[in-house]
Amino acid sequence: MGVTILTQFALENKTGPQTVEVLSKRICALGAVQQGHFLVDCETYTSVPQLGHQRTVHVLHNSEQPATVFSLLDNGTKITALATDGLFDLLMMKMSQFYTSKKQTKAESKGLRYEIGDFYVKLGTVTVSSNYKGILVEVEYRPCVVPAMCWDLLKEFLQGFLGLTAPTNPPTYLQNRMQEVYTPIDTIHQYLEHFTMFRKSPGIYRN
Amino acid sequence: MSLPGNAMDSLSAALKCNIIPNQEYLLQGSVLDQYVEVLLHRLRGLCDNVDSGPESFHDHEICFSLRIPNTAASTPMPMSIFSLRVRRALDVSDTPYQLRYIGQQELGDKNRPTVVRSSIDMACSSTILEFLTELGCRIEFEYIARGYMFRKGRMKITVSKIFKMGGNKPESVEPISQSYLVELSVLAPSGQDAIGEDMRIFAEQLRPLVQLEKIDYKRLGNIM
């Protein structure tokens, strides 16, 4: 487990599959080897009105940590994170009288996973309730766990295959946590930020 | 590597194949303090972990509940209550917290040898206490359990002393009674009723030191 940066990517006049193909060619030209697939999904539950002020529970799964369920509880002012075993999903079903699932907002990012030296690259196609929304690129630098120590390296690597549209600043979520030890839940926070943006966007989201 | 499946799909598949251990078969009883040594001695002889001796534990358990008033007039209960229990080890640091849902006990057949209730048990991060509070849960009660755990096949036997929480200091706890709680339980997928019979036979072997029984919680007047 290293430090992961998640960023949206779009190309003018190109569809999702075309964009993924361009990126895949670029990354393979750099020497990347395809290593299977990946999937990150998010389901959102909201509290029933009788429970008082509205709270939202986002339940996420990441194929990189297949035995874990990540939950982010948003009470409007802060987000509380929880990591549990897989049976948490079963518990959410039992809680359906208190927290109801908003099926039309189910978001996922899935696609191919590549390995290139110390980096993992994942090219994800994002859908919200099966509607295509855009492309999310995930890059993980594995030998380091402190974002501040490897941000410049990650930035340069991202520029190497995303070109000028690569991010110039760390993701908002990471900006206040640059000196802290990076853990899998931080990746989940980043995915949720992007999924929320995609859900709000009316059609295909472009940078 | 194959395509990673959707987590919810694999969960539904696991539910369909009935491989999730979500039923607890339970028998309970108690033994007076002065006889607990005899019972422990007997259990040491009967159970699997003979060489290593019994495993001791010292846990803190908090029971939370979510409540909402029932609006439907047809339901007999005025409130919908959902309870969750969080357990953490006080004697071992760095172990994950345990989160547990226990459902109502199944009425079922009177001849069934044990209590059967649904149970979902999982390890979780230490943020669970804050998570449940933010979720809208409130603390119902908490206690400390200290004792020994034995295994016999897939049966689990615990002999534990239950303590009231005494303020914030762990040393100032007070036992709630002059006896130990004895529990015999198995977590298994539903429909494995044969295990109930094994448990009844094992419970027979502990008589008359301890009488393990099906406890009817409704009779005790508890709100479950």
Coordinates of C-alpha atoms in Angstrom, one line a residue:
Chain A
M1 CA 0.0 0.0 0.0
G2 CA 1.4 3.3 -1.1
V3 CA 0.0 6.8 -1.9
T4 CA -2.9 7.0 -4.4
I5 CA -3.9 10.0 -6.5
L6 CA -7.3 10.0 -8.2
T7 CA -8.0 12.4 -11.1
Q8 CA -10.7 12.9 -13.7
F9 CA -9.7 12.8 -17.3
A10 CA -11.4 13.7 -20.6
L11 CA -10.4 14.2 -24.2
E12 CA -12.2 16.6 -26.6
N13 CA -14.5 14.8 -29.0
K14 CA -13.7 11.4 -27.7
T15 CA -16.1 8.9 -26.2
G16 CA -15.3 7.0 -22.9
P17 CA -14.0 3.8 -24.6
Q18 CA -11.8 5.9 -27.0
T19 CA -10.3 7.9 -24.1
V20 CA -9.5 4.7 -22.3
E21 CA -7.9 3.3 -25.4
V22 CA -5.7 6.4 -25.9
L23 CA -4.6 6.3 -22.2
S24 CA -4.0 2.5 -22.4
K25 CA -1.8 2.9 -25.5
R26 CA 0.2 5.7 -23.8
I27 CA 0.8 3.8 -20.6
C28 CA 1.7 0.6 -22.4
A29 CA 4.2 2.6 -24.5
L30 CA 5.8 3.6 -21.3
G31 CA 6.3 0.0 -20.4
A32 CA 3.2 -0.8 -18.3
V33 CA 1.9 -4.4 -18.1
Q34 CA -1.8 -5.1 -17.8
Q35 CA -2.5 -6.9 -14.5
G36 CA -6.2 -7.8 -14.3
H37 CA -9.2 -5.6 -13.6
F38 CA -10.5 -3.5 -10.8
L39 CA -13.8 -2.2 -9.5
V40 CA -14.7 0.4 -6.9
D41 CA -18.4 0.9 -6.2
C42 CA -20.5 3.1 -3.9
E43 CA -24.0 2.8 -2.7
T44 CA -25.6 5.5 -0.7
Y45 CA -28.2 5.2 2.1
T46 CA -30.1 8.1 3.7
S47 CA -31.7 8.2 7.1
V48 CA -35.5 8.1 7.4
P49 CA -37.1 11.5 8.6
Q50 CA -38.1 10.0 12.0
L51 CA -34.4 9.7 12.9
G52 CA -34.0 13.5 13.1
H53 CA -31.6 15.5 10.9
Q54 CA -30.6 13.8 7.7
R55 CA -27.5 11.7 7.6
T56 CA -26.0 9.8 4.7
V57 CA -24.1 6.6 4.7
H58 CA -21.9 5.9 1.7
V59 CA -20.9 2.2 1.5
L60 CA -17.9 1.5 -0.8
H61 CA -16.0 -1.6 -1.9
N62 CA -12.6 -1.6 -3.5
S63 CA -11.4 -4.7 -5.3
E64 CA -7.9 -3.9 -4.0
Q65 CA -9.2 -4.7 -0.5
P66 CA -11.8 -7.4 -1.3
A67 CA -12.6 -8.5 2.2
T68 CA -13.3 -5.0 3.5
V69 CA -16.3 -2.8 3.3
F70 CA -15.7 0.9 3.8
S71 CA -18.4 3.2 5.1
L72 CA -18.4 7.0 5.2
L73 CA -21.1 8.6 7.3
D74 CA -21.8 12.2 6.5
N75 CA -23.9 14.1 9.0
G76 CA -23.7 17.4 7.2
T77 CA -20.8 18.8 9.1
K78 CA -18.3 16.0 9.2
I79 CA -17.5 12.6 7.8
T80 CA -16.9 9.5 10.0
A81 CA -15.1 6.6 8.3
L82 CA -15.5 3.0 9.2
A83 CA -13.8 -0.2 7.9
T84 CA -15.5 -3.6 8.5
D85 CA -15.7 -7.1 7.3
G86 CA -17.8 -8.0 4.3
L87 CA -20.9 -8.7 6.3
F88 CA -21.5 -5.0 6.8
D89 CA -23.6 -5.0 3.6
L90 CA -25.9 -7.6 5.3
L91 CA -26.2 -5.3 8.3
M92 CA -27.3 -2.3 6.0
M93 CA -30.0 -4.6 4.6
K94 CA -31.2 -5.3 8.1
M95 CA -31.3 -1.5 8.8
S96 CA -33.6 -0.8 5.9
Q97 CA -36.2 0.5 8.2
F98 CA -33.8 3.3 9.4
Y99 CA -31.6 3.9 6.4
T100 CA -32.9 3.5 2.9
S101 CA -30.8 3.0 -0.2
K102 CA -31.0 5.4 -3.1
K103 CA -30.7 2.8 -5.9
Q104 CA -30.6 5.4 -8.7
T105 CA -27.3 6.8 -7.3
K106 CA -25.2 3.6 -7.3
A107 CA -21.9 4.6 -8.7
E108 CA -18.9 2.5 -9.8
S109 CA -15.6 2.9 -11.5
K110 CA -14.2 -0.1 -13.3
G111 CA -11.7 -1.0 -15.8
L112 CA -8.2 -2.3 -16.3
R113 CA -5.3 -2.3 -13.9
Y114 CA -1.7 -1.8 -15.0
E115 CA 1.6 -2.2 -13.3
I116 CA 4.6 -0.1 -14.3
G117 CA 7.7 -0.3 -12.0
D118 CA 6.7 1.1 -8.6
F119 CA 3.4 2.4 -9.9
Y120 CA -0.1 0.9 -10.3
V121 CA -2.3 2.6 -12.8
K122 CA -6.1 2.0 -13.1
L123 CA -8.2 3.4 -15.9
G124 CA -11.7 3.5 -14.7
T125 CA -14.9 4.1 -16.6
V126 CA -17.4 5.7 -14.2
T127 CA -21.1 5.0 -14.3
V128 CA -23.9 6.3 -12.1
S129 CA -26.9 3.9 -12.1
S130 CA -25.5 2.4 -15.3
N131 CA -25.2 5.8 -17.1
Y132 CA -21.7 6.6 -18.4
K133 CA -20.3 9.7 -16.6
G134 CA -16.6 9.9 -17.3
I135 CA -13.1 8.5 -16.8
L136 CA -11.2 8.3 -13.5
V137 CA -7.5 7.7 -13.5
E138 CA -6.0 6.2 -10.3
V139 CA -2.2 6.2 -9.8
E140 CA -0.6 4.6 -6.8
Y141 CA 3.1 4.9 -5.9
R142 CA 3.8 1.9 -3.8
P143 CA 7.1 2.4 -2.0
C144 CA 6.0 5.5 0.0
V145 CA 3.2 6.2 2.5
V146 CA 3.5 9.9 3.1
P147 CA 1.9 12.0 0.4
A148 CA 4.2 15.0 0.9
M149 CA 7.2 12.9 0.2
C150 CA 6.0 11.6 -3.2
W151 CA 3.6 14.2 -4.5
D152 CA 6.1 15.7 -6.9
L153 CA 7.1 12.3 -8.3
L154 CA 3.4 11.4 -8.7
K155 CA 2.7 14.7 -10.4
E156 CA 5.5 14.2 -12.9
F157 CA 4.4 10.6 -13.6
L158 CA 0.8 11.8 -14.2
Q159 CA 2.0 14.5 -16.6
G160 CA 3.9 11.8 -18.4
F161 CA 0.8 10.2 -19.7
L162 CA -2.0 12.6 -19.1
G163 CA -0.2 15.6 -20.6
L164 CA -1.2 19.1 -19.8
T165 CA -4.5 18.2 -18.2
A166 CA -2.7 16.4 -15.4
P167 CA -3.4 17.9 -11.9
T168 CA -0.9 20.5 -10.7
N169 CA -2.1 20.4 -7.1
P170 CA -2.8 17.4 -4.8
P171 CA -6.5 16.3 -4.5
T172 CA -8.5 18.6 -2.2
Y173 CA -9.0 15.8 0.3
L174 CA -5.2 15.2 0.6
Q175 CA -4.2 18.8 0.9
N176 CA -4.6 18.9 4.7
R177 CA -3.2 15.5 5.1
M178 CA 0.1 15.6 3.2
Q179 CA 2.3 14.8 6.1
E180 CA 0.1 11.9 7.5
V181 CA 0.5 8.2 6.8
Y182 CA -1.7 7.2 3.8
T183 CA -4.1 4.3 4.3
P184 CA -6.7 2.6 2.1
I185 CA -9.5 4.7 3.6
D186 CA -7.9 7.8 2.0
T187 CA -8.4 6.3 -1.4
I188 CA -12.0 5.7 -0.5
H189 CA -12.5 9.4 0.5
Q190 CA -11.1 10.4 -2.9
Y191 CA -13.4 8.1 -4.8
L192 CA -16.4 9.4 -2.9
E193 CA -15.5 13.0 -3.7
H194 CA -15.4 12.2 -7.4
F195 CA -18.5 10.0 -7.3
T196 CA -20.4 12.9 -5.7
M197 CA -19.2 15.3 -8.4
F198 CA -20.3 12.8 -11.1
R199 CA -23.7 12.3 -9.5
K200 CA -24.3 16.0 -9.5
S201 CA -23.2 16.4 -13.1
P202 CA -26.1 16.4 -15.6
G203 CA -24.5 14.4 -18.4
I204 CA -21.0 13.5 -19.3
Y205 CA -18.6 15.3 -17.0
R206 CA -15.6 17.0 -18.5
N207 CA -12.7 18.7 -16.8
Chain B
M1 CA -7.1 -12.6 -12.7
S2 CA -10.8 -12.8 -13.3
L3 CA -13.2 -9.8 -13.5
P4 CA -13.8 -8.7 -9.9
G5 CA -17.5 -9.2 -9.1
N6 CA -19.7 -6.7 -7.6
A7 CA -19.6 -7.1 -3.8
M8 CA -23.4 -7.0 -3.5
D9 CA -23.7 -9.8 -6.1
S10 CA -21.3 -12.0 -4.3
L11 CA -23.1 -11.4 -1.1
S12 CA -26.4 -12.3 -2.6
A13 CA -24.8 -15.5 -4.1
A14 CA -23.4 -16.3 -0.7
L15 CA -26.8 -15.8 0.9
K16 CA -28.4 -18.0 -1.7
C17 CA -25.9 -20.8 -1.2
N18 CA -26.4 -20.5 2.5
I19 CA -22.8 -20.3 3.5
I20 CA -22.9 -17.2 5.7
P21 CA -22.9 -18.1 9.4
N22 CA -25.8 -15.9 10.4
Q23 CA -27.6 -18.0 13.0
E24 CA -26.6 -18.4 16.6
Y25 CA -27.6 -21.5 18.5
L26 CA -27.5 -20.7 22.2
L27 CA -27.8 -22.2 25.6
Q28 CA -27.3 -20.3 28.8
G29 CA -26.9 -20.9 32.5
S30 CA -25.0 -19.8 35.6
V31 CA -22.8 -21.2 38.3
L32 CA -22.1 -19.8 41.8
D33 CA -18.6 -18.3 42.4
Q34 CA -17.6 -21.0 44.8
Y35 CA -18.2 -23.8 42.2
V36 CA -16.7 -22.2 39.2
E37 CA -13.4 -23.9 39.7
V38 CA -15.0 -27.3 39.5
L39 CA -16.8 -26.3 36.3
L40 CA -13.6 -25.0 34.8
H41 CA -11.9 -28.3 35.7
R42 CA -14.7 -30.3 34.1
L43 CA -14.5 -28.1 30.9
R44 CA -10.8 -28.5 30.7
G45 CA -11.3 -32.2 30.6
L46 CA -14.1 -32.1 28.0
C47 CA -12.9 -29.5 25.6
D48 CA -10.5 -29.4 22.7
N49 CA -7.9 -26.9 23.8
V50 CA -6.5 -29.2 26.5
D51 CA -2.8 -28.5 26.0
S52 CA -2.9 -24.7 25.7
G53 CA -5.5 -24.4 28.6
P54 CA -8.5 -22.2 28.4
E55 CA -8.2 -18.9 26.6
S56 CA -8.9 -16.0 28.9
F57 CA -10.7 -12.8 27.9
H58 CA -11.5 -9.4 29.3
D59 CA -13.9 -7.5 27.2
H60 CA -15.9 -4.4 27.3
E61 CA -19.3 -4.5 25.6
I62 CA -21.6 -1.6 24.8
C63 CA -25.1 -2.1 23.5
F64 CA -26.4 0.6 21.2
S65 CA -29.9 1.0 19.8
L66 CA -31.6 2.9 17.0
R67 CA -35.2 3.8 17.7
I68 CA -38.0 5.3 15.7
P69 CA -41.7 5.5 16.5
N70 CA -43.8 3.1 14.5
T71 CA -46.4 4.9 12.4
A72 CA -48.2 1.9 11.1
A73 CA -51.2 1.3 13.4
S74 CA -51.2 -2.4 12.6
T75 CA -47.9 -3.1 14.4
P76 CA -48.2 -4.0 18.1
M77 CA -44.9 -2.3 19.1
P78 CA -44.9 1.5 19.6
M79 CA -41.3 1.7 18.7
S80 CA -39.0 0.1 16.1
I81 CA -35.8 -0.8 17.8
F82 CA -32.6 -2.0 16.2
S83 CA -29.8 -3.1 18.6
L84 CA -26.1 -3.3 17.9
R85 CA -23.4 -4.4 20.2
V86 CA -19.7 -3.4 20.1
R87 CA -17.1 -5.5 22.0
R88 CA -13.5 -4.7 22.4
A89 CA -10.7 -6.6 24.2
L90 CA -9.3 -4.8 27.3
D91 CA -6.4 -7.3 27.7
V92 CA -5.1 -7.3 24.2
S93 CA -4.3 -4.1 22.4
D94 CA -4.5 -3.7 18.6
T95 CA -7.2 -6.2 18.1
P96 CA -10.1 -5.0 16.0
Y97 CA -13.4 -4.1 17.6
Q98 CA -16.3 -6.5 17.1
L99 CA -19.6 -5.3 15.9
R100 CA -22.6 -7.6 16.3
Y101 CA -26.2 -7.6 15.4
I102 CA -28.5 -10.0 17.3
G103 CA -32.0 -10.6 16.0
Q104 CA -35.0 -11.7 17.9
Q105 CA -35.0 -15.2 19.0
E106 CA -37.0 -17.5 16.8
L107 CA -40.0 -18.9 18.5
G108 CA -40.0 -22.0 16.4
D109 CA -40.7 -25.4 17.8
K110 CA -40.9 -26.0 21.5
N111 CA -38.9 -29.2 21.1
R112 CA -36.0 -27.4 19.5
P113 CA -33.1 -27.9 22.0
T114 CA -31.6 -24.4 21.8
V115 CA -32.4 -20.8 21.3
V116 CA -31.9 -19.9 17.6
R117 CA -31.5 -16.2 16.7
S118 CA -30.0 -14.4 13.8
S119 CA -26.6 -12.9 14.3
I120 CA -24.3 -10.9 12.2
D121 CA -20.8 -10.7 13.5
M122 CA -17.9 -8.7 12.1
A123 CA -14.6 -7.1 12.9
C124 CA -14.4 -3.4 12.5
S125 CA -12.2 -0.4 13.0
S126 CA -12.1 1.5 16.3
T127 CA -14.1 4.4 14.8
I128 CA -17.2 2.3 15.3
L129 CA -18.2 4.0 18.5
E130 CA -18.2 7.4 16.9
F131 CA -19.8 6.0 13.8
L132 CA -22.7 4.5 15.7
T133 CA -23.3 7.7 17.7
E134 CA -23.3 9.7 14.5
L135 CA -25.6 7.2 12.9
G136 CA -28.2 8.2 15.6
C137 CA -27.7 5.3 18.0
R138 CA -27.8 5.7 21.7
I139 CA -26.1 3.7 24.4
E140 CA -28.5 1.3 26.1
F141 CA -26.2 -0.4 28.6
E142 CA -22.6 -1.5 28.9
Y143 CA -20.7 -4.0 31.0
I144 CA -17.4 -5.7 31.3
A145 CA -17.1 -9.5 30.9
R146 CA -14.0 -11.4 32.2
G147 CA -13.6 -15.1 32.0
Y148 CA -12.5 -18.1 29.9
M149 CA -13.4 -19.5 26.6
F150 CA -13.3 -23.2 25.6
R151 CA -13.9 -24.9 22.3
K152 CA -15.4 -28.3 21.5
G153 CA -15.6 -28.8 17.8
R154 CA -17.5 -25.8 16.5
M155 CA -19.1 -25.2 19.9
K156 CA -17.9 -22.3 22.0
I157 CA -18.2 -22.3 25.7
T158 CA -17.7 -19.2 27.7
V159 CA -17.6 -18.8 31.5
S160 CA -17.7 -15.2 32.4
K161 CA -18.0 -12.8 35.3
I162 CA -20.1 -9.8 34.4
F163 CA -19.2 -6.4 35.9
K164 CA -21.1 -3.1 36.1
M165 CA -19.2 -0.1 34.8
G166 CA -17.9 1.9 37.8
G167 CA -17.4 5.4 36.5
N168 CA -14.4 5.8 34.2
K169 CA -11.9 3.7 36.0
P170 CA -11.6 0.1 34.9
E171 CA -10.4 -0.9 38.4
S172 CA -13.6 0.3 40.1
V173 CA -15.8 -2.2 38.4
E174 CA -18.3 -4.1 40.5
P175 CA -19.6 -7.7 39.9
I176 CA -23.3 -7.7 39.2
S177 CA -23.8 -11.0 41.0
Q178 CA -22.1 -13.8 42.9
S179 CA -22.1 -16.1 40.0
Y180 CA -20.6 -16.7 36.6
L181 CA -22.6 -16.6 33.3
V182 CA -22.1 -19.8 31.3
E183 CA -22.9 -19.8 27.6
L184 CA -22.7 -22.5 25.0
S185 CA -23.1 -21.3 21.4
V186 CA -22.4 -22.0 17.8
L187 CA -22.6 -19.7 14.8
A188 CA -23.7 -21.5 11.7
P189 CA -25.5 -20.9 8.5
S190 CA -29.3 -21.3 8.8
G191 CA -30.9 -24.7 8.6
Q192 CA -28.2 -26.6 10.4
D193 CA -30.5 -27.7 13.2
A194 CA -28.5 -30.9 13.9
I195 CA -26.0 -28.8 15.8
G196 CA -28.7 -28.1 18.4
E197 CA -28.7 -31.8 19.3
D198 CA -24.9 -31.9 19.7
M199 CA -25.2 -28.9 22.0
R200 CA -28.0 -30.6 24.1
I201 CA -25.8 -33.7 24.5
F202 CA -22.8 -31.6 25.6
A203 CA -24.9 -29.6 28.0
E204 CA -26.0 -32.9 29.5
Q205 CA -22.4 -33.7 30.3
L206 CA -22.1 -30.5 32.4
R207 CA -25.0 -31.3 34.6
P208 CA -25.5 -31.0 37.5
L209 CA -22.7 -28.4 37.8
V210 CA -24.5 -26.1 35.5
Q211 CA -27.9 -26.3 34.0
L212 CA -27.7 -24.9 30.5
E213 CA -31.1 -23.9 29.2
K214 CA -33.0 -22.2 26.5
I215 CA -33.7 -18.8 28.0
D216 CA -36.9 -17.1 27.0
Y217 CA -36.1 -13.4 27.0
K218 CA -39.7 -12.3 26.8
R219 CA -40.3 -14.1 30.0
L220 CA -37.6 -12.0 31.6
G221 CA -39.4 -8.9 30.6
N222 CA -36.6 -7.5 28.5
I223 CA -37.4 -5.4 25.5
M224 CA -35.6 -7.2 22.7

